[in-house]
Amino acid sequence: MPPKSLSFVDVTKENLVSIQHIIEKALNSASFIALDTEFTGLGGKEANTKAPNIEERYVNLCKVVRSHALVAFGLTIFEEVTNDVQRMSESLEKRYNVHNFNFSLLSQVDHIISPQSLQFLSDSGFDFNKQIRKGIPYFPGCDKSNSNLKDPNNIMRSIFFYILSRNVPIVVHNGFFDLIYLYYSFYADLPSKLSTFIADLSEMFLGGIVDTKYIADYVTREKSSFLAYLFRKYEREQFENSSYSNEKKVLNRSQNIKYCEQYAFHGFCKQRMKCGNSHDLDFILDEQAREAETRRKKRKLNQNQERLPKDINQSTEYVSASEPPTLLPSTKPDQFDMYHSAHFDAYMTGFIFARQMLKYGKTKVNNEYKNKLYLMGKNLPLLVEKSQFSKTSNGHNKKKMM
């Protein structure tokens, strides 16, 4: 299960001014920064946001972003902790202080709220009353002619600009859409061409952008790569490798319950509450471990058939797990639903990135895997590299002169 509570600072219009310096102080010590957003719409089928042509896809995504709005912004700052003991240790594991912020946002321009997003946010426990009462007012697009340093819109833009100035890796998960939303909400109007947008990003994020979904899909080749699945999988792995790991648990399969394959592979199920199969991530991971062990035994049996006993008892399997599997795995929507918030998603994204760095090394990740954004339905990522033929936008150029 995810942690019962994750410490975070709830940032609203009531405390934004007083907390700005705390955010900037935390950013000063950042080793890397994870971002996530919640918004009022993804665009329906008619929006064609999955167009095969990437330039067309970008144009369609921009239309959705301009007509919808951010409602929350998650910012998680990971500060690597170094001391004499750790410097002398041969272990590759790192320790981090984590600073977690959740910004409640309220766009000041008319925008669309799609029914699907409304239901998703509601199911995830999003507090709309709080957003209306305490949401930070902001104006998307280009800067407004308002020099008041205490204006909420100016403060949000200042914080975003401060994030960019840190020159450390910015970590997202399937973050192309998030970056378009953030650019439009706190930076400038969106460029009309994808090449211009990419040129802007390459100059904005000098520390590089890392997409954990790209690494999970194309590098580690995970069985599934949605955020909650990866987080729980890596969290269990970390626990199993720690000195606090329990002994192997007996996987009780006496109950005739199966896991939902659609949810296990994609992170959602159209039937939700009506689905008769389990959406419990621990049960899914335990079952996948059991299936992998069964396949391993079959391969070994085929290779060493003469040496293996004819009667193989498969009624009890053993898996390593941070918690014993439940006797009755949940068939309700996944247990991460109530934790699906901008700050928690940002934290999960950063946690996944830390585990990926542990596996592949910081240098390899920064040199080979950064500035590659996951693109749904494509075999290759979107490269965040400025072409010699592309120019940056006027909005971005004005920012550089500030």
mmCIF file with all atom_site columns, C-alpha atoms in Angstrom, residues 66-191:
data_model
loop_
_atom_site.group_PDB
_atom_site.id
_atom_site.type_symbol
_atom_site.label_atom_id
_atom_site.label_alt_id
_atom_site.label_comp_id
_atom_site.label_asym_id
_atom_site.label_entity_id
_atom_site.label_seq_id
_atom_site.pdbx_PDB_ins_code
_atom_site.Cartn_x
_atom_site.Cartn_y
_atom_site.Cartn_z
_atom_site.occupancy
_atom_site.B_iso_or_equiv
_atom_site.pdbx_formal_charge
_atom_site.auth_seq_id
_atom_site.auth_comp_id
_atom_site.auth_asym_id
_atom_site.auth_atom_id
_atom_site.pdbx_PDB_model_num
ATOM 1   C CA . ARG A 1 66  ? -5.774  26.898 -24.430 1.00 0.00 ? 66  ARG A CA 1
ATOM 2   C CA . SER A 1 67  ? -9.406  25.923 -23.850 1.00 0.00 ? 67  SER A CA 1
ATOM 3   C CA . HIS A 1 68  ? -8.866  24.117 -20.528 1.00 0.00 ? 68  HIS A CA 1
ATOM 4   C CA . ALA A 1 69  ? -6.951  24.935 -17.339 1.00 0.00 ? 69  ALA A CA 1
ATOM 5   C CA . LEU A 1 70  ? -4.645  23.668 -14.618 1.00 0.00 ? 70  LEU A CA 1
ATOM 6   C CA . VAL A 1 71  ? -6.316  23.041 -11.268 1.00 0.00 ? 71  VAL A CA 1
ATOM 7   C CA . ALA A 1 72  ? -3.264  21.774 -9.362  1.00 0.00 ? 72  ALA A CA 1
ATOM 8   C CA . PHE A 1 73  ? 0.507   21.767 -9.677  1.00 0.00 ? 73  PHE A CA 1
ATOM 9   C CA . GLY A 1 74  ? 2.728   19.319 -7.810  1.00 0.00 ? 74  GLY A CA 1
ATOM 10  C CA . LEU A 1 75  ? 6.336   20.269 -7.074  1.00 0.00 ? 75  LEU A CA 1
ATOM 11  C CA . THR A 1 76  ? 8.662   17.815 -5.329  1.00 0.00 ? 76  THR A CA 1
ATOM 12  C CA . ILE A 1 77  ? 12.256  18.808 -4.655  1.00 0.00 ? 77  ILE A CA 1
ATOM 13  C CA . PHE A 1 78  ? 14.796  16.046 -4.005  1.00 0.00 ? 78  PHE A CA 1
ATOM 14  C CA . GLU A 1 79  ? 17.879  17.139 -2.096  1.00 0.00 ? 79  GLU A CA 1
ATOM 15  C CA . GLU A 1 80  ? 20.663  14.552 -1.946  1.00 0.00 ? 80  GLU A CA 1
ATOM 16  C CA . VAL A 1 81  ? 22.001  14.059 1.565   1.00 0.00 ? 81  VAL A CA 1
ATOM 17  C CA . THR A 1 82  ? 25.757  13.581 1.750   1.00 0.00 ? 82  THR A CA 1
ATOM 18  C CA . ASN A 1 83  ? 27.857  12.984 4.826   1.00 0.00 ? 83  ASN A CA 1
ATOM 19  C CA . ASP A 1 84  ? 31.226  11.436 5.623   1.00 0.00 ? 84  ASP A CA 1
ATOM 20  C CA . VAL A 1 85  ? 29.759  7.971  6.169   1.00 0.00 ? 85  VAL A CA 1
ATOM 21  C CA . GLN A 1 86  ? 27.963  7.968  2.816   1.00 0.00 ? 86  GLN A CA 1
ATOM 22  C CA . ARG A 1 87  ? 30.978  9.363  0.972   1.00 0.00 ? 87  ARG A CA 1
ATOM 23  C CA . MET A 1 88  ? 33.078  6.450  2.283   1.00 0.00 ? 88  MET A CA 1
ATOM 24  C CA . SER A 1 89  ? 30.400  3.866  1.540   1.00 0.00 ? 89  SER A CA 1
ATOM 25  C CA . GLU A 1 90  ? 30.671  1.757  -1.619  1.00 0.00 ? 90  GLU A CA 1
ATOM 26  C CA . SER A 1 91  ? 26.890  1.561  -1.883  1.00 0.00 ? 91  SER A CA 1
ATOM 27  C CA . LEU A 1 92  ? 25.295  3.308  -4.848  1.00 0.00 ? 92  LEU A CA 1
ATOM 28  C CA . GLU A 1 93  ? 22.172  4.065  -2.841  1.00 0.00 ? 93  GLU A CA 1
ATOM 29  C CA . LYS A 1 94  ? 21.461  7.714  -2.093  1.00 0.00 ? 94  LYS A CA 1
ATOM 30  C CA . ARG A 1 95  ? 19.478  9.426  0.612   1.00 0.00 ? 95  ARG A CA 1
ATOM 31  C CA . TYR A 1 96  ? 17.306  12.436 -0.105  1.00 0.00 ? 96  TYR A CA 1
ATOM 32  C CA . ASN A 1 97  ? 15.507  15.103 1.808   1.00 0.00 ? 97  ASN A CA 1
ATOM 33  C CA . VAL A 1 98  ? 12.186  15.637 0.057   1.00 0.00 ? 98  VAL A CA 1
ATOM 34  C CA . HIS A 1 99  ? 10.306  18.943 -0.057  1.00 0.00 ? 99  HIS A CA 1
ATOM 35  C CA . ASN A 1 100 ? 6.767   18.482 -1.319  1.00 0.00 ? 100 ASN A CA 1
ATOM 36  C CA . PHE A 1 101 ? 4.399   21.273 -2.423  1.00 0.00 ? 101 PHE A CA 1
ATOM 37  C CA . ASN A 1 102 ? 0.861   21.150 -3.774  1.00 0.00 ? 102 ASN A CA 1
ATOM 38  C CA . PHE A 1 103 ? -0.433  24.317 -5.470  1.00 0.00 ? 103 PHE A CA 1
ATOM 39  C CA . SER A 1 104 ? -4.193  24.749 -5.758  1.00 0.00 ? 104 SER A CA 1
ATOM 40  C CA . LEU A 1 105 ? -4.862  26.812 -8.893  1.00 0.00 ? 105 LEU A CA 1
ATOM 41  C CA . LEU A 1 106 ? -7.793  28.789 -10.279 1.00 0.00 ? 106 LEU A CA 1
ATOM 42  C CA . SER A 1 107 ? -7.539  30.107 -13.829 1.00 0.00 ? 107 SER A CA 1
ATOM 43  C CA . GLN A 1 108 ? -8.982  33.595 -14.291 1.00 0.00 ? 108 GLN A CA 1
ATOM 44  C CA . VAL A 1 109 ? -10.062 33.045 -17.888 1.00 0.00 ? 109 VAL A CA 1
ATOM 45  C CA . ASP A 1 110 ? -13.094 31.098 -19.075 1.00 0.00 ? 110 ASP A CA 1
ATOM 46  C CA . HIS A 1 111 ? -12.268 27.454 -19.704 1.00 0.00 ? 111 HIS A CA 1
ATOM 47  C CA . ILE A 1 112 ? -13.823 24.066 -20.354 1.00 0.00 ? 112 ILE A CA 1
ATOM 48  C CA . ILE A 1 113 ? -14.142 21.330 -17.741 1.00 0.00 ? 113 ILE A CA 1
ATOM 49  C CA . SER A 1 114 ? -14.672 17.987 -19.434 1.00 0.00 ? 114 SER A CA 1
ATOM 50  C CA . PRO A 1 115 ? -17.090 15.531 -17.757 1.00 0.00 ? 115 PRO A CA 1
ATOM 51  C CA . GLN A 1 116 ? -14.462 12.768 -17.822 1.00 0.00 ? 116 GLN A CA 1
ATOM 52  C CA . SER A 1 117 ? -11.883 14.932 -16.055 1.00 0.00 ? 117 SER A CA 1
ATOM 53  C CA . LEU A 1 118 ? -14.503 16.117 -13.582 1.00 0.00 ? 118 LEU A CA 1
ATOM 54  C CA . GLN A 1 119 ? -15.331 12.519 -12.667 1.00 0.00 ? 119 GLN A CA 1
ATOM 55  C CA . PHE A 1 120 ? -11.658 11.539 -12.504 1.00 0.00 ? 120 PHE A CA 1
ATOM 56  C CA . LEU A 1 121 ? -10.774 14.427 -10.189 1.00 0.00 ? 121 LEU A CA 1
ATOM 57  C CA . SER A 1 122 ? -13.821 13.730 -8.031  1.00 0.00 ? 122 SER A CA 1
ATOM 58  C CA . ASP A 1 123 ? -12.988 10.020 -7.773  1.00 0.00 ? 123 ASP A CA 1
ATOM 59  C CA . SER A 1 124 ? -9.445  10.985 -6.771  1.00 0.00 ? 124 SER A CA 1
ATOM 60  C CA . GLY A 1 125 ? -10.697 13.092 -3.880  1.00 0.00 ? 125 GLY A CA 1
ATOM 61  C CA . PHE A 1 126 ? -10.084 16.498 -5.453  1.00 0.00 ? 126 PHE A CA 1
ATOM 62  C CA . ASP A 1 127 ? -11.700 19.270 -3.384  1.00 0.00 ? 127 ASP A CA 1
ATOM 63  C CA . PHE A 1 128 ? -13.471 21.599 -5.823  1.00 0.00 ? 128 PHE A CA 1
ATOM 64  C CA . ASN A 1 129 ? -14.882 23.787 -3.054  1.00 0.00 ? 129 ASN A CA 1
ATOM 65  C CA . LYS A 1 130 ? -11.390 24.422 -1.761  1.00 0.00 ? 130 LYS A CA 1
ATOM 66  C CA . GLN A 1 131 ? -10.147 25.217 -5.255  1.00 0.00 ? 131 GLN A CA 1
ATOM 67  C CA . ILE A 1 132 ? -12.881 27.804 -5.755  1.00 0.00 ? 132 ILE A CA 1
ATOM 68  C CA . ARG A 1 133 ? -12.351 29.399 -2.333  1.00 0.00 ? 133 ARG A CA 1
ATOM 69  C CA . LYS A 1 134 ? -8.580  29.207 -2.017  1.00 0.00 ? 134 LYS A CA 1
ATOM 70  C CA . GLY A 1 135 ? -7.195  28.487 -5.482  1.00 0.00 ? 135 GLY A CA 1
ATOM 71  C CA . ILE A 1 136 ? -4.299  30.692 -6.601  1.00 0.00 ? 136 ILE A CA 1
ATOM 72  C CA . PRO A 1 137 ? -5.620  33.013 -9.334  1.00 0.00 ? 137 PRO A CA 1
ATOM 73  C CA . TYR A 1 138 ? -3.511  32.988 -12.483 1.00 0.00 ? 138 TYR A CA 1
ATOM 74  C CA . PHE A 1 139 ? -3.696  34.212 -16.063 1.00 0.00 ? 139 PHE A CA 1
ATOM 75  C CA . PRO A 1 140 ? -2.281  31.873 -18.726 1.00 0.00 ? 140 PRO A CA 1
ATOM 76  C CA . GLY A 1 141 ? -0.379  33.006 -21.800 1.00 0.00 ? 141 GLY A CA 1
ATOM 77  C CA . CYS A 1 142 ? 1.941   35.985 -21.988 1.00 0.00 ? 142 CYS A CA 1
ATOM 78  C CA . ASP A 1 143 ? 2.942   38.099 -18.981 1.00 0.00 ? 143 ASP A CA 1
ATOM 79  C CA . LYS A 1 144 ? 0.459   40.729 -17.863 1.00 0.00 ? 144 LYS A CA 1
ATOM 80  C CA . SER A 1 145 ? 1.482   44.358 -17.389 1.00 0.00 ? 145 SER A CA 1
ATOM 81  C CA . ASN A 1 146 ? 1.390   44.144 -13.608 1.00 0.00 ? 146 ASN A CA 1
ATOM 82  C CA . SER A 1 147 ? 4.575   44.802 -11.661 1.00 0.00 ? 147 SER A CA 1
ATOM 83  C CA . ASN A 1 148 ? 3.097   44.013 -8.238  1.00 0.00 ? 148 ASN A CA 1
ATOM 84  C CA . LEU A 1 149 ? 5.504   41.449 -6.763  1.00 0.00 ? 149 LEU A CA 1
ATOM 85  C CA . LYS A 1 150 ? 2.813   40.176 -4.403  1.00 0.00 ? 150 LYS A CA 1
ATOM 86  C CA . ASP A 1 151 ? 0.321   39.515 -7.172  1.00 0.00 ? 151 ASP A CA 1
ATOM 87  C CA . PRO A 1 152 ? -0.436  35.733 -7.137  1.00 0.00 ? 152 PRO A CA 1
ATOM 88  C CA . ASN A 1 153 ? -0.096  35.449 -10.903 1.00 0.00 ? 153 ASN A CA 1
ATOM 89  C CA . ASN A 1 154 ? 3.340   37.078 -10.796 1.00 0.00 ? 154 ASN A CA 1
ATOM 90  C CA . ILE A 1 155 ? 4.446   34.899 -7.883  1.00 0.00 ? 155 ILE A CA 1
ATOM 91  C CA . MET A 1 156 ? 3.513   31.677 -9.700  1.00 0.00 ? 156 MET A CA 1
ATOM 92  C CA . ARG A 1 157 ? 5.440   32.817 -12.763 1.00 0.00 ? 157 ARG A CA 1
ATOM 93  C CA . SER A 1 158 ? 8.364   33.802 -10.563 1.00 0.00 ? 158 SER A CA 1
ATOM 94  C CA . ILE A 1 159 ? 8.402   30.358 -8.919  1.00 0.00 ? 159 ILE A CA 1
ATOM 95  C CA . PHE A 1 160 ? 8.286   28.619 -12.294 1.00 0.00 ? 160 PHE A CA 1
ATOM 96  C CA . PHE A 1 161 ? 11.106  30.840 -13.561 1.00 0.00 ? 161 PHE A CA 1
ATOM 97  C CA . TYR A 1 162 ? 13.072  30.015 -10.408 1.00 0.00 ? 162 TYR A CA 1
ATOM 98  C CA . ILE A 1 163 ? 12.620  26.288 -11.095 1.00 0.00 ? 163 ILE A CA 1
ATOM 99  C CA . LEU A 1 164 ? 14.103  26.799 -14.556 1.00 0.00 ? 164 LEU A CA 1
ATOM 100 C CA . SER A 1 165 ? 17.052  28.750 -13.154 1.00 0.00 ? 165 SER A CA 1
ATOM 101 C CA . ARG A 1 166 ? 18.246  25.839 -10.988 1.00 0.00 ? 166 ARG A CA 1
ATOM 102 C CA . ASN A 1 167 ? 19.782  23.973 -13.956 1.00 0.00 ? 167 ASN A CA 1
ATOM 103 C CA . VAL A 1 168 ? 19.071  20.546 -12.444 1.00 0.00 ? 168 VAL A CA 1
ATOM 104 C CA . PRO A 1 169 ? 17.174  17.653 -14.063 1.00 0.00 ? 169 PRO A CA 1
ATOM 105 C CA . ILE A 1 170 ? 13.421  18.219 -14.278 1.00 0.00 ? 170 ILE A CA 1
ATOM 106 C CA . VAL A 1 171 ? 11.605  14.900 -13.968 1.00 0.00 ? 171 VAL A CA 1
ATOM 107 C CA . VAL A 1 172 ? 8.170   14.113 -15.419 1.00 0.00 ? 172 VAL A CA 1
ATOM 108 C CA . HIS A 1 173 ? 6.178   10.971 -16.166 1.00 0.00 ? 173 HIS A CA 1
ATOM 109 C CA . ASN A 1 174 ? 4.602   10.896 -19.612 1.00 0.00 ? 174 ASN A CA 1
ATOM 110 C CA . GLY A 1 175 ? 5.173   14.623 -19.370 1.00 0.00 ? 175 GLY A CA 1
ATOM 111 C CA . PHE A 1 176 ? 4.657   16.076 -22.851 1.00 0.00 ? 176 PHE A CA 1
ATOM 112 C CA . PHE A 1 177 ? 1.141   17.291 -22.013 1.00 0.00 ? 177 PHE A CA 1
ATOM 113 C CA . ASP A 1 178 ? 2.254   18.553 -18.575 1.00 0.00 ? 178 ASP A CA 1
ATOM 114 C CA . LEU A 1 179 ? 5.006   20.637 -20.153 1.00 0.00 ? 179 LEU A CA 1
ATOM 115 C CA . ILE A 1 180 ? 2.603   22.230 -22.630 1.00 0.00 ? 180 ILE A CA 1
ATOM 116 C CA . TYR A 1 181 ? 0.206   23.087 -19.797 1.00 0.00 ? 181 TYR A CA 1
ATOM 117 C CA . LEU A 1 182 ? 2.997   24.524 -17.611 1.00 0.00 ? 182 LEU A CA 1
ATOM 118 C CA . TYR A 1 183 ? 4.458   26.554 -20.469 1.00 0.00 ? 183 TYR A CA 1
ATOM 119 C CA . TYR A 1 184 ? 1.099   28.125 -21.272 1.00 0.00 ? 184 TYR A CA 1
ATOM 120 C CA . SER A 1 185 ? 0.037   28.636 -17.652 1.00 0.00 ? 185 SER A CA 1
ATOM 121 C CA . PHE A 1 186 ? 3.190   30.207 -16.211 1.00 0.00 ? 186 PHE A CA 1
ATOM 122 C CA . TYR A 1 187 ? 5.524   31.160 -19.045 1.00 0.00 ? 187 TYR A CA 1
ATOM 123 C CA . ALA A 1 188 ? 4.192   32.445 -22.379 1.00 0.00 ? 188 ALA A CA 1
ATOM 124 C CA . ASP A 1 189 ? 1.707   31.869 -25.162 1.00 0.00 ? 189 ASP A CA 1
ATOM 125 C CA . LEU A 1 190 ? 2.270   28.598 -26.971 1.00 0.00 ? 190 LEU A CA 1
ATOM 126 C CA . PRO A 1 191 ? 4.307   28.682 -30.200 1.00 0.00 ? 191 PRO A CA 1
#
